[in-house]
mmCIF file of C-alpha atoms in Angstrom:
data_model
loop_
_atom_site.group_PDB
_atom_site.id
_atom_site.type_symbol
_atom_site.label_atom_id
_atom_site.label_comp_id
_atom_site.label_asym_id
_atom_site.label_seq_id
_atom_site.Cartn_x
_atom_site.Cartn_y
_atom_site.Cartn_z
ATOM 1 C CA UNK A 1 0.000 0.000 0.000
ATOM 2 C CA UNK A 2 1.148 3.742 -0.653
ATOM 3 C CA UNK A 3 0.751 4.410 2.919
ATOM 4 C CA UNK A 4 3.676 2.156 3.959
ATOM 5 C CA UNK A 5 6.826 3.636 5.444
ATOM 6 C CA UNK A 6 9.957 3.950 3.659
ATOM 7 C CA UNK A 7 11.963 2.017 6.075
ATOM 8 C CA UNK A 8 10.028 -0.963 5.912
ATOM 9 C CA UNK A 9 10.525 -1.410 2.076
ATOM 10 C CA UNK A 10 14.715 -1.983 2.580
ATOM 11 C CA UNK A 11 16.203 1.424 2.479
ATOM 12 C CA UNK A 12 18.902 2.427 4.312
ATOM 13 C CA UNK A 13 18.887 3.762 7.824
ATOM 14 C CA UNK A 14 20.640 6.715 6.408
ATOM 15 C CA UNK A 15 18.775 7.221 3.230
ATOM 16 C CA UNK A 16 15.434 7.569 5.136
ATOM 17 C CA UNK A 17 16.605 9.672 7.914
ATOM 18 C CA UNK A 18 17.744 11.775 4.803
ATOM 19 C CA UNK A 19 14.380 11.601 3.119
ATOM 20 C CA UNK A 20 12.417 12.151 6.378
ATOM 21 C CA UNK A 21 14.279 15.361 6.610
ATOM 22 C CA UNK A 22 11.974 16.404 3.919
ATOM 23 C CA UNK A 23 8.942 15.234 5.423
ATOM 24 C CA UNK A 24 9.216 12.168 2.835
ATOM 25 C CA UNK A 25 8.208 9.132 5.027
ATOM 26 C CA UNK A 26 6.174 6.977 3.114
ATOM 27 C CA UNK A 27 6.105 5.635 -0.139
ATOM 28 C CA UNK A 28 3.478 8.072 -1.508
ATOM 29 C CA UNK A 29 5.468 10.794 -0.100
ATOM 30 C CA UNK A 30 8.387 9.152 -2.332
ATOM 31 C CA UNK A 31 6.753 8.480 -5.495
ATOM 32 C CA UNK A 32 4.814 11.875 -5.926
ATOM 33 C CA UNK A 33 8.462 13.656 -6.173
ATOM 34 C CA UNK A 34 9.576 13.698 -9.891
ATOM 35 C CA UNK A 35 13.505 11.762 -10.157
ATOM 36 C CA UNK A 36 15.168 15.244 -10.696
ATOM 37 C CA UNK A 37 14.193 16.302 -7.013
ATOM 38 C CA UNK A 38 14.519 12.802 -5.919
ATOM 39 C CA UNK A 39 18.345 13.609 -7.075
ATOM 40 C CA UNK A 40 18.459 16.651 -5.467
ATOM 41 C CA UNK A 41 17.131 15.378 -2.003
ATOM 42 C CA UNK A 42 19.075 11.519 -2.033
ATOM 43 C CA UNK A 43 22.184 13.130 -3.911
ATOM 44 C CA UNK A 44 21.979 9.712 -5.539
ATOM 45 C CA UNK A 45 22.441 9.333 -9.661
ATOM 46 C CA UNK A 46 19.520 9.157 -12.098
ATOM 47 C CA UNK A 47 20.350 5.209 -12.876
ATOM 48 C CA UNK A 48 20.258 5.010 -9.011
ATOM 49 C CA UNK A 49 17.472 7.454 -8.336
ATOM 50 C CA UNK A 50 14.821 5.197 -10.898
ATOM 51 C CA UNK A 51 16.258 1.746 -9.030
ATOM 52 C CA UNK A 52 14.772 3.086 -5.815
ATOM 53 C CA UNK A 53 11.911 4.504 -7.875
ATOM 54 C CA UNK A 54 11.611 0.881 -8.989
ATOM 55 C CA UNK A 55 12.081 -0.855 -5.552
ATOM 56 C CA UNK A 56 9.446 1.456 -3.858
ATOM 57 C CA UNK A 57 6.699 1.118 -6.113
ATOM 58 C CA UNK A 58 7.328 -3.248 -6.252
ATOM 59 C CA UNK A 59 7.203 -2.552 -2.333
ATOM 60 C CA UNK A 60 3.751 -1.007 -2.533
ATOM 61 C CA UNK A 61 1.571 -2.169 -5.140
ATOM 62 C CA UNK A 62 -0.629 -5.197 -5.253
ATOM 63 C CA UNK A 63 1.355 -8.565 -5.475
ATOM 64 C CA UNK A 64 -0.165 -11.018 -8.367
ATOM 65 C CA UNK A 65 -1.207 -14.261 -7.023
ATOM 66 C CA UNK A 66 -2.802 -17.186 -7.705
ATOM 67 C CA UNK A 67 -5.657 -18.556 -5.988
ATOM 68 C CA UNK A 68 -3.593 -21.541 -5.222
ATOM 69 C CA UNK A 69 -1.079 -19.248 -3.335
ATOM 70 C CA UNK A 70 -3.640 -17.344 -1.433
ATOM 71 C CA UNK A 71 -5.641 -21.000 0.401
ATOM 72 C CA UNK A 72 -1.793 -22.182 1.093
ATOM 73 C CA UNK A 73 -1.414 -19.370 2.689
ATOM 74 C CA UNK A 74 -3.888 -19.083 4.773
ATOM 75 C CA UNK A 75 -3.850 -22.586 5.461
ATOM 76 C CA UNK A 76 -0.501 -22.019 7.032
ATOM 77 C CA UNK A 77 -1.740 -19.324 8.843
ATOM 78 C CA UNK A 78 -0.374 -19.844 12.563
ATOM 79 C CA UNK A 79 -3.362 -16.699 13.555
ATOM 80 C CA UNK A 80 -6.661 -18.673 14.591
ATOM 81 C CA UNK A 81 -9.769 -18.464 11.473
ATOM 82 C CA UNK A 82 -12.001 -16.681 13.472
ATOM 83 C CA UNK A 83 -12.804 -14.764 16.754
ATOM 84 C CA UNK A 84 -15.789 -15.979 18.440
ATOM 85 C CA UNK A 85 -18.210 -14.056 19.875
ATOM 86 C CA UNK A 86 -19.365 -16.499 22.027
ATOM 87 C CA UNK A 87 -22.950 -16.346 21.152
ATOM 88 C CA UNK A 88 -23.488 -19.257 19.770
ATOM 89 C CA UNK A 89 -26.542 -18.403 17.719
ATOM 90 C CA UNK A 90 -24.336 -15.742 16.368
ATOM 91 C CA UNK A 91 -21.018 -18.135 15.674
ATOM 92 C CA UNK A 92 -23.116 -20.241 13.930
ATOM 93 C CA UNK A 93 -24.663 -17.762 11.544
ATOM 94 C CA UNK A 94 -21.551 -16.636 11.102
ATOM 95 C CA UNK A 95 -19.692 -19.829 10.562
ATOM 96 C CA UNK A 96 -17.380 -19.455 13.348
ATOM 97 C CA UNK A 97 -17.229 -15.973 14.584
ATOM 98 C CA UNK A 98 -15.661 -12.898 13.283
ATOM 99 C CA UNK A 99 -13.536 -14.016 10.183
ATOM 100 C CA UNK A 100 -9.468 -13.342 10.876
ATOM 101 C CA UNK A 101 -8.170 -11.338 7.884
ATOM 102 C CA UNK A 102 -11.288 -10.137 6.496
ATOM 103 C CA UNK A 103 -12.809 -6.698 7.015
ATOM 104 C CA UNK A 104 -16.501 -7.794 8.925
ATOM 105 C CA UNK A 105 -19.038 -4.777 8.470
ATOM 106 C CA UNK A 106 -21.837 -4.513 11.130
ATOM 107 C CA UNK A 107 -24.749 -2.926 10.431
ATOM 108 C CA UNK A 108 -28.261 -1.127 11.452
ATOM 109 C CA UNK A 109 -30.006 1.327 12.898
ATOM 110 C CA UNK A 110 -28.791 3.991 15.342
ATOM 111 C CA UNK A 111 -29.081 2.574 18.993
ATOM 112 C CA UNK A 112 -29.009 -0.877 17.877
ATOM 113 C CA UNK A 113 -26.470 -1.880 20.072
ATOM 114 C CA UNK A 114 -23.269 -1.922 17.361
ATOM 115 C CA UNK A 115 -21.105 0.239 19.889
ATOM 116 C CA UNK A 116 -21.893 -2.478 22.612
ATOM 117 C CA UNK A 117 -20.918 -5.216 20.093
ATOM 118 C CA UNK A 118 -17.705 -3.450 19.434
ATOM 119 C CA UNK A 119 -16.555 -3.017 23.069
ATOM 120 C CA UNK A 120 -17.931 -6.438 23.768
ATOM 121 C CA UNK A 121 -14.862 -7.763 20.437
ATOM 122 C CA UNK A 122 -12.887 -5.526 22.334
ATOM 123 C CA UNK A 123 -12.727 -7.436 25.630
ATOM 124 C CA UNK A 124 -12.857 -11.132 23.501
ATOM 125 C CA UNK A 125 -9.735 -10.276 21.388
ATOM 126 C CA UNK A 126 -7.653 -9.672 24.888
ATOM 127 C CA UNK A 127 -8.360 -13.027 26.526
ATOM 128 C CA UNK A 128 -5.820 -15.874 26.291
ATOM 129 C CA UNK A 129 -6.633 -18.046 23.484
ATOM 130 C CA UNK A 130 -7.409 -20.919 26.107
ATOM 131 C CA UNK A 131 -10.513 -18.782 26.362
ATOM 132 C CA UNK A 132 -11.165 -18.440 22.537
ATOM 133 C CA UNK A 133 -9.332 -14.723 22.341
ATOM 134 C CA UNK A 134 -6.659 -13.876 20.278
ATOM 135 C CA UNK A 135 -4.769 -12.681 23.314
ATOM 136 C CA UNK A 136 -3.527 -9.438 21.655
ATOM 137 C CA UNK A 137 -3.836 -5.801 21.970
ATOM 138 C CA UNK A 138 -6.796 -3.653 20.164
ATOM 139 C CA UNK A 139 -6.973 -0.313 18.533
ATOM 140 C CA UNK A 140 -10.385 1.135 18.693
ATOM 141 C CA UNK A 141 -11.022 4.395 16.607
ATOM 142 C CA UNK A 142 -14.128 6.135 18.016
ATOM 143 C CA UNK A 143 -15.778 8.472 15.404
ATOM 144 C CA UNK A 144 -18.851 9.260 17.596
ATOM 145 C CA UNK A 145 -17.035 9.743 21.329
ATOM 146 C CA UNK A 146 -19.284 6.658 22.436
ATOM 147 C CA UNK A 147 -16.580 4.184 23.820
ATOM 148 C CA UNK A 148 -16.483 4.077 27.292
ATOM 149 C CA UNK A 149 -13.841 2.349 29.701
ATOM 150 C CA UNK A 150 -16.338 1.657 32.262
ATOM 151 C CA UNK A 151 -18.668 0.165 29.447
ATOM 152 C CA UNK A 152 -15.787 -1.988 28.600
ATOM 153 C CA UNK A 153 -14.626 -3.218 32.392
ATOM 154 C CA UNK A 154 -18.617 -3.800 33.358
ATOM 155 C CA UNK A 155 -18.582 -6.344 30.096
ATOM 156 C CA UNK A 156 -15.286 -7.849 31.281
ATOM 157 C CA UNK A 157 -16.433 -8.696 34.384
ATOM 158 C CA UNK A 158 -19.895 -9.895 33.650
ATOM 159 C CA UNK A 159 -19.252 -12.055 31.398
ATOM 160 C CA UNK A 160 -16.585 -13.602 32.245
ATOM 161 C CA UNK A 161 -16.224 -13.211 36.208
ATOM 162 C CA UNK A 162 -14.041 -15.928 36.841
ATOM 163 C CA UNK A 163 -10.771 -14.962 35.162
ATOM 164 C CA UNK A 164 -11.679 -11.441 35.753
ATOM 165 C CA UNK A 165 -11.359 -11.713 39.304
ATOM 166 C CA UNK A 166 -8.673 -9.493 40.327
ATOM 167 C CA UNK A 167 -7.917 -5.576 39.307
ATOM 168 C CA UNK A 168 -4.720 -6.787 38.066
ATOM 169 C CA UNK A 169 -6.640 -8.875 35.048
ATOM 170 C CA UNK A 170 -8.898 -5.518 34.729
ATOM 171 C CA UNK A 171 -6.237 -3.421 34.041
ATOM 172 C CA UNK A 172 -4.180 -4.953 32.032
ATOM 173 C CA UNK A 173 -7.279 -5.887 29.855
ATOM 174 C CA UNK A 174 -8.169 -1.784 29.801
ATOM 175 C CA UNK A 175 -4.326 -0.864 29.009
ATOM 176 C CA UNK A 176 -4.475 -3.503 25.941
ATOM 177 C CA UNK A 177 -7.316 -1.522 24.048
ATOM 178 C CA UNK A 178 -5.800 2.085 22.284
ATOM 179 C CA UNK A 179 -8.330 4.274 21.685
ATOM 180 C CA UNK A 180 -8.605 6.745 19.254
ATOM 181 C CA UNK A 181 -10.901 9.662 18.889
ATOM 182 C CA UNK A 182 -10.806 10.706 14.993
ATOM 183 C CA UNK A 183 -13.739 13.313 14.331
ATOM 184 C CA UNK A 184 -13.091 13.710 10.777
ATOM 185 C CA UNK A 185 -12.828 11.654 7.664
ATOM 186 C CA UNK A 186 -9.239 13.102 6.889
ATOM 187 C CA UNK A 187 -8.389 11.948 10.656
ATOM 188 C CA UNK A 188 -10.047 8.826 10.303
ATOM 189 C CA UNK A 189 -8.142 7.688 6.818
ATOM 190 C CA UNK A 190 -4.684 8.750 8.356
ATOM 191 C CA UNK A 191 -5.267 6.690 11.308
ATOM 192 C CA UNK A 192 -6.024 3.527 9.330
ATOM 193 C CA UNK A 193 -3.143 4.261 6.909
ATOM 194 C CA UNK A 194 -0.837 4.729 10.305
ATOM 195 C CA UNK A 195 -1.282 1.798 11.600
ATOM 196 C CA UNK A 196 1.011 -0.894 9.910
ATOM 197 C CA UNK A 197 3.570 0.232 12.655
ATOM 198 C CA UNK A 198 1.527 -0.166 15.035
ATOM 199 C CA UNK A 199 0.332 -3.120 14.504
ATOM 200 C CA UNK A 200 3.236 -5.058 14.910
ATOM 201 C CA UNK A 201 5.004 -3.172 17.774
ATOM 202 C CA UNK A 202 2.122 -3.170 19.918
ATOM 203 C CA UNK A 203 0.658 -7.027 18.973
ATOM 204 C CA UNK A 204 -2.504 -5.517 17.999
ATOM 205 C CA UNK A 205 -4.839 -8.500 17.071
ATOM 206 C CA UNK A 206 -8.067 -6.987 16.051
ATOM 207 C CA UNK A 207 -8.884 -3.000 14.908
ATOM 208 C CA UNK A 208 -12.270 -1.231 15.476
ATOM 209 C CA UNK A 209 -13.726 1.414 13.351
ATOM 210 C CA UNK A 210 -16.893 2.994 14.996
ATOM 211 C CA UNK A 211 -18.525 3.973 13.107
ATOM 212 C CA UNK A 212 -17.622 5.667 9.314
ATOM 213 C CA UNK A 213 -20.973 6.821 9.016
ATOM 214 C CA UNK A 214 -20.608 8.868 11.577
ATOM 215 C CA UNK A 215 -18.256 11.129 9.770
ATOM 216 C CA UNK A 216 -19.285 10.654 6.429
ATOM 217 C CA UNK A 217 -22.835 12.147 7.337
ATOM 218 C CA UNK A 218 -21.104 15.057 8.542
ATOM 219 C CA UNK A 219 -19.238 16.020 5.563
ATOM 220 C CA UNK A 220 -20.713 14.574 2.548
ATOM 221 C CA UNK A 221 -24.462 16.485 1.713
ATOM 222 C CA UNK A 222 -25.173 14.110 -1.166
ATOM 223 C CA UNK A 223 -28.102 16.537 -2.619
ATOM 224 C CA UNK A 224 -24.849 18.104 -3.264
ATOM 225 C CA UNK A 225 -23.660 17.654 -7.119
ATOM 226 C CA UNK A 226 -19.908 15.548 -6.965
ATOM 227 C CA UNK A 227 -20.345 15.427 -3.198
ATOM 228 C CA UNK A 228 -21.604 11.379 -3.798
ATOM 229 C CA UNK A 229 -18.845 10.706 -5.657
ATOM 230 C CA UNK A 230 -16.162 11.737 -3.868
ATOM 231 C CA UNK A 231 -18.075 9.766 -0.345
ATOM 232 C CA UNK A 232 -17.996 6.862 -2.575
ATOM 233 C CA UNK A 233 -14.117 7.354 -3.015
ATOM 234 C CA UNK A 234 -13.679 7.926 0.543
ATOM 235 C CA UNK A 235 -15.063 5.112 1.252
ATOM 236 C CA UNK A 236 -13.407 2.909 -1.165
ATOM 237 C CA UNK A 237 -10.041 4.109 0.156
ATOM 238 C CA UNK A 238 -11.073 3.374 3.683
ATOM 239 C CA UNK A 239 -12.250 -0.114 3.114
ATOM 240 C CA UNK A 240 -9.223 -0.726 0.854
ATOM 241 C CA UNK A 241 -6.733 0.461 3.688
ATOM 242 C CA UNK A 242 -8.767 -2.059 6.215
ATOM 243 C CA UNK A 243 -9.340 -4.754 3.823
ATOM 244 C CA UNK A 244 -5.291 -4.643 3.108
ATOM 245 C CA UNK A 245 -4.604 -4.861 7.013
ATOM 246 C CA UNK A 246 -7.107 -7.793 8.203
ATOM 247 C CA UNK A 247 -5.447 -9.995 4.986
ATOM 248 C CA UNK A 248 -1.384 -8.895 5.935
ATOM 249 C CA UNK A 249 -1.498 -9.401 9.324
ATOM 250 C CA UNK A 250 -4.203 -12.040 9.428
ATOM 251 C CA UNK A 251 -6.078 -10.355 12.245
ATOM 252 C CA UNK A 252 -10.151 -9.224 12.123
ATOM 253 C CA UNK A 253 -11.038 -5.980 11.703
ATOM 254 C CA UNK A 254 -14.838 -4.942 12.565
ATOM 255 C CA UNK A 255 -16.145 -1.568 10.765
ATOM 256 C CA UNK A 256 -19.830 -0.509 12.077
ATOM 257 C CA UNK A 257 -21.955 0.964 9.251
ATOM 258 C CA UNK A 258 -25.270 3.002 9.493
ATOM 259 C CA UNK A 259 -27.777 0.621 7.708
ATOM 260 C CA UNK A 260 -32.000 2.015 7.547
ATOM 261 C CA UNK A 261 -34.075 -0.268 8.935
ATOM 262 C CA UNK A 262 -36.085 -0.509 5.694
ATOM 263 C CA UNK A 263 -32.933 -1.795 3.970
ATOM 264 C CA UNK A 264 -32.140 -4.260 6.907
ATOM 265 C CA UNK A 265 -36.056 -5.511 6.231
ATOM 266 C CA UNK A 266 -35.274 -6.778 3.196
ATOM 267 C CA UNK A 267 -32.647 -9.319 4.246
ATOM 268 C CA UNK A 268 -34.391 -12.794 4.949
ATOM 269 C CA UNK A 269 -31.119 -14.462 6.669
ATOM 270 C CA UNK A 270 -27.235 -14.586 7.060
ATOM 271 C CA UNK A 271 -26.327 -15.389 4.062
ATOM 272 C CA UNK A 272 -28.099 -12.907 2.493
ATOM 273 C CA UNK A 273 -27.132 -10.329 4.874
ATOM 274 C CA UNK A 274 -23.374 -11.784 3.902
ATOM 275 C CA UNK A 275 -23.118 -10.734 0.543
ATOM 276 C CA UNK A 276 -25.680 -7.610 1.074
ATOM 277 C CA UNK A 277 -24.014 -4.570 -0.859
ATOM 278 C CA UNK A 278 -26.002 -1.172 -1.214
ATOM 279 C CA UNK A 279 -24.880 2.258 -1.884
ATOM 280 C CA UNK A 280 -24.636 3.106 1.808
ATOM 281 C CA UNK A 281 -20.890 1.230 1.707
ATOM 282 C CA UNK A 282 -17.992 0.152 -0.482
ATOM 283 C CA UNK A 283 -18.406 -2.967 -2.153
ATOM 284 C CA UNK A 284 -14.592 -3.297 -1.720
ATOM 285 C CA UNK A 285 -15.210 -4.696 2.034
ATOM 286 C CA UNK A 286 -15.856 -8.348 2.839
ATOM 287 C CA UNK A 287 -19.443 -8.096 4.027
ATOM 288 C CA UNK A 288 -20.812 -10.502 7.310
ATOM 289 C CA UNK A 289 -23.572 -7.850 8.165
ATOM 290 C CA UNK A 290 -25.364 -8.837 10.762
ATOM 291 C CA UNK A 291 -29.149 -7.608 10.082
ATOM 292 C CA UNK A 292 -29.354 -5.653 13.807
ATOM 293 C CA UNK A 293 -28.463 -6.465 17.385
ATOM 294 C CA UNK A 294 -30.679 -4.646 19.501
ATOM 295 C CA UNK A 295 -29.435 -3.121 22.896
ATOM 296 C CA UNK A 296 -31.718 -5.512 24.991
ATOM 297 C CA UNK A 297 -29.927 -8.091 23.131
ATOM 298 C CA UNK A 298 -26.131 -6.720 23.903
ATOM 299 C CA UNK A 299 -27.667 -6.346 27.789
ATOM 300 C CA UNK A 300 -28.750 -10.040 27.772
ATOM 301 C CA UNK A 301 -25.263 -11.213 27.030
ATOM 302 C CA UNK A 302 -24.423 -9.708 30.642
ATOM 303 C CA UNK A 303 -26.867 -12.157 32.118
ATOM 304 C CA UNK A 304 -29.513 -9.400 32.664
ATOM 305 C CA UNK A 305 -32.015 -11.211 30.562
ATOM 306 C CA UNK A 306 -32.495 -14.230 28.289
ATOM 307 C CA UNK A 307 -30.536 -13.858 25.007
ATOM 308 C CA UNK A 308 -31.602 -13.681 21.648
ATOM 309 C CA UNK A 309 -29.997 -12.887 17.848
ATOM 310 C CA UNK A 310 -31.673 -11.215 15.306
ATOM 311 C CA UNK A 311 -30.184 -11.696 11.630
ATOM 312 C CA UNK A 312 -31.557 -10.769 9.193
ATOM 313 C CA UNK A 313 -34.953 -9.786 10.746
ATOM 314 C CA UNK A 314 -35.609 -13.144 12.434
ATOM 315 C CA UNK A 315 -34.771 -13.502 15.895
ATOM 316 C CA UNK A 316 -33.408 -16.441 17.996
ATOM 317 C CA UNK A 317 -34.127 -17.223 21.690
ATOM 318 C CA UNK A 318 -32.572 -19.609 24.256
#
């Protein structure tokens, strides 16, 4: 991807402290300078200027590959398949749980209960993988200012009181999830194009966007003439950026998405709901939409009530 930094493409130490001198950090920083000032800046030839031209644009464009290539490598995978959520009505529908280097849209009304989904993940992907977690950090980016660390300890120790039994399990369960408050789509698309780095020095094992629609709302009037088209790029960027981190680091990555009820009437089950693509989001994401998890729902997973799952419009009860 063009968002990648310079020194993880194999130059030298010294040529990128030279470059970031220039503010020239990653490689679309590098390849929007014409080879004249690239000669200027690196103090390198022309022959040598176009080999690094040639080496950084290899580095971060798309990688042909056969289908073959792709299953054997996923079948070597050491990263678990999926994440469960540990409702079983919902594993099921979902063949598993959260797919593991796929980009997993969740969708529906506002109020639903998608935030409490989230910060429910949030708290799964933390635990050991004894416990079915992925046992790895989480970066959360919070469009709407609705995460809340209480939220998240109250779900940590309802559901699963007996391993979080002492503060010590609490906190370092709290100090595992980054949060990030990004209240603009510029903010939001540099903080998913950031992240690589991040990624692997801090072991993150799943990301959480919440929500895009949020922030899209806010800036794109589509009465507006051109203001559809560039959402629609936005948003193709943004799910291109997520879709290329779940599948290089093998790790989920859950993006809620503002869905009208009247759209999420018209899906009759999962696997409908799977491959579900309107103009409210970028058919460049994997879809597993799940129709709409209502807040009583999310509540019931604490043990306050009796459970249930609705996908797709049908609901489940145990």
């Amino acid at each position: 991807m063009s968002s990648r930094k310079l020194r993880r493409v194999g130059l030298s130490q010294e040529l990128c402290d030279r470059l970031n001198r220039h503010q020239i950090v990653t490689c679309r920083d590098f390849l929007c300078l014409s080879p004249l000032e690239l000669m200027k800046i690196t103090g390198l030839s022309y022959r040598g200027v176009h080999e690094l031209l040639r080496v950084v644009s290899r580095a971060c464009a798309p990688q042909m590959q056969t289908a073959y290539e792709i299953k054997a490598r996923r079948a070597a995978a050491a990263s678990p398949a999926f994440l469960p959520t540990t409702l079983p009505a919902l594993d099921e529908a979902l063949h598993g749980g959260v797919a593991c280097g796929s980009l997993t849209e969740i969708t529906g009304p506002p109020g639903c209960g998608k935030t409490q989904f989230c910060i429910m993940m949030s708290v799964l992907a933390t635990l050991p993988t004894s416990m079915g977690g992925l046992e790895g950090a989480v970066v959360y980016i919070d469009t709407e200012s609705a995460f809340s660390a209480e939220r998240l300890i109250e779900i940590a120790e309802s559901r699963f009181p007996r391993y979080f039994n002492t503060e010590e399990k609490l906190l370092l369960t709290s100090s595992k999830v980054y949060l990030y408050r990004e209240l603009s789509c510029d903010e939001v698309l540099q903080r998913i194009e950031s992240l690589e780095e991040e990624i692997i020095s801090k072991g993150v094992k799943l990301v959480i966007v919440d929500s895009v629609a949020s922030v899209v709302r806010k800036e794109f009037d589509t009465q507006l003439q051109g203001n559809m088209r560039e959402r629609n790029k936005f948003l193709a960027r943004e799910a291109a950026s997520l879709k290329y981190l779940a599948e290089e680091f093998s790790i989920p990555i859950i993006r809620n998405f503002f869905m009208p009820q009247h759209l999420l009437q018209t899906v009759s089950h999962a696997r409908e709901a799977s491959c579900l693509c309107t103009r409210e989001a970028s058919c460049l994401c994997t879809r597993n939409a799940v129709g709409c998890v209502h807040l009583r729902e999310v509540e019931s997973w604490l043990g306050r009530r009796g459970w249930g799952v609705q996908v797709g419009g049908k609901q489940g009860q145990r």
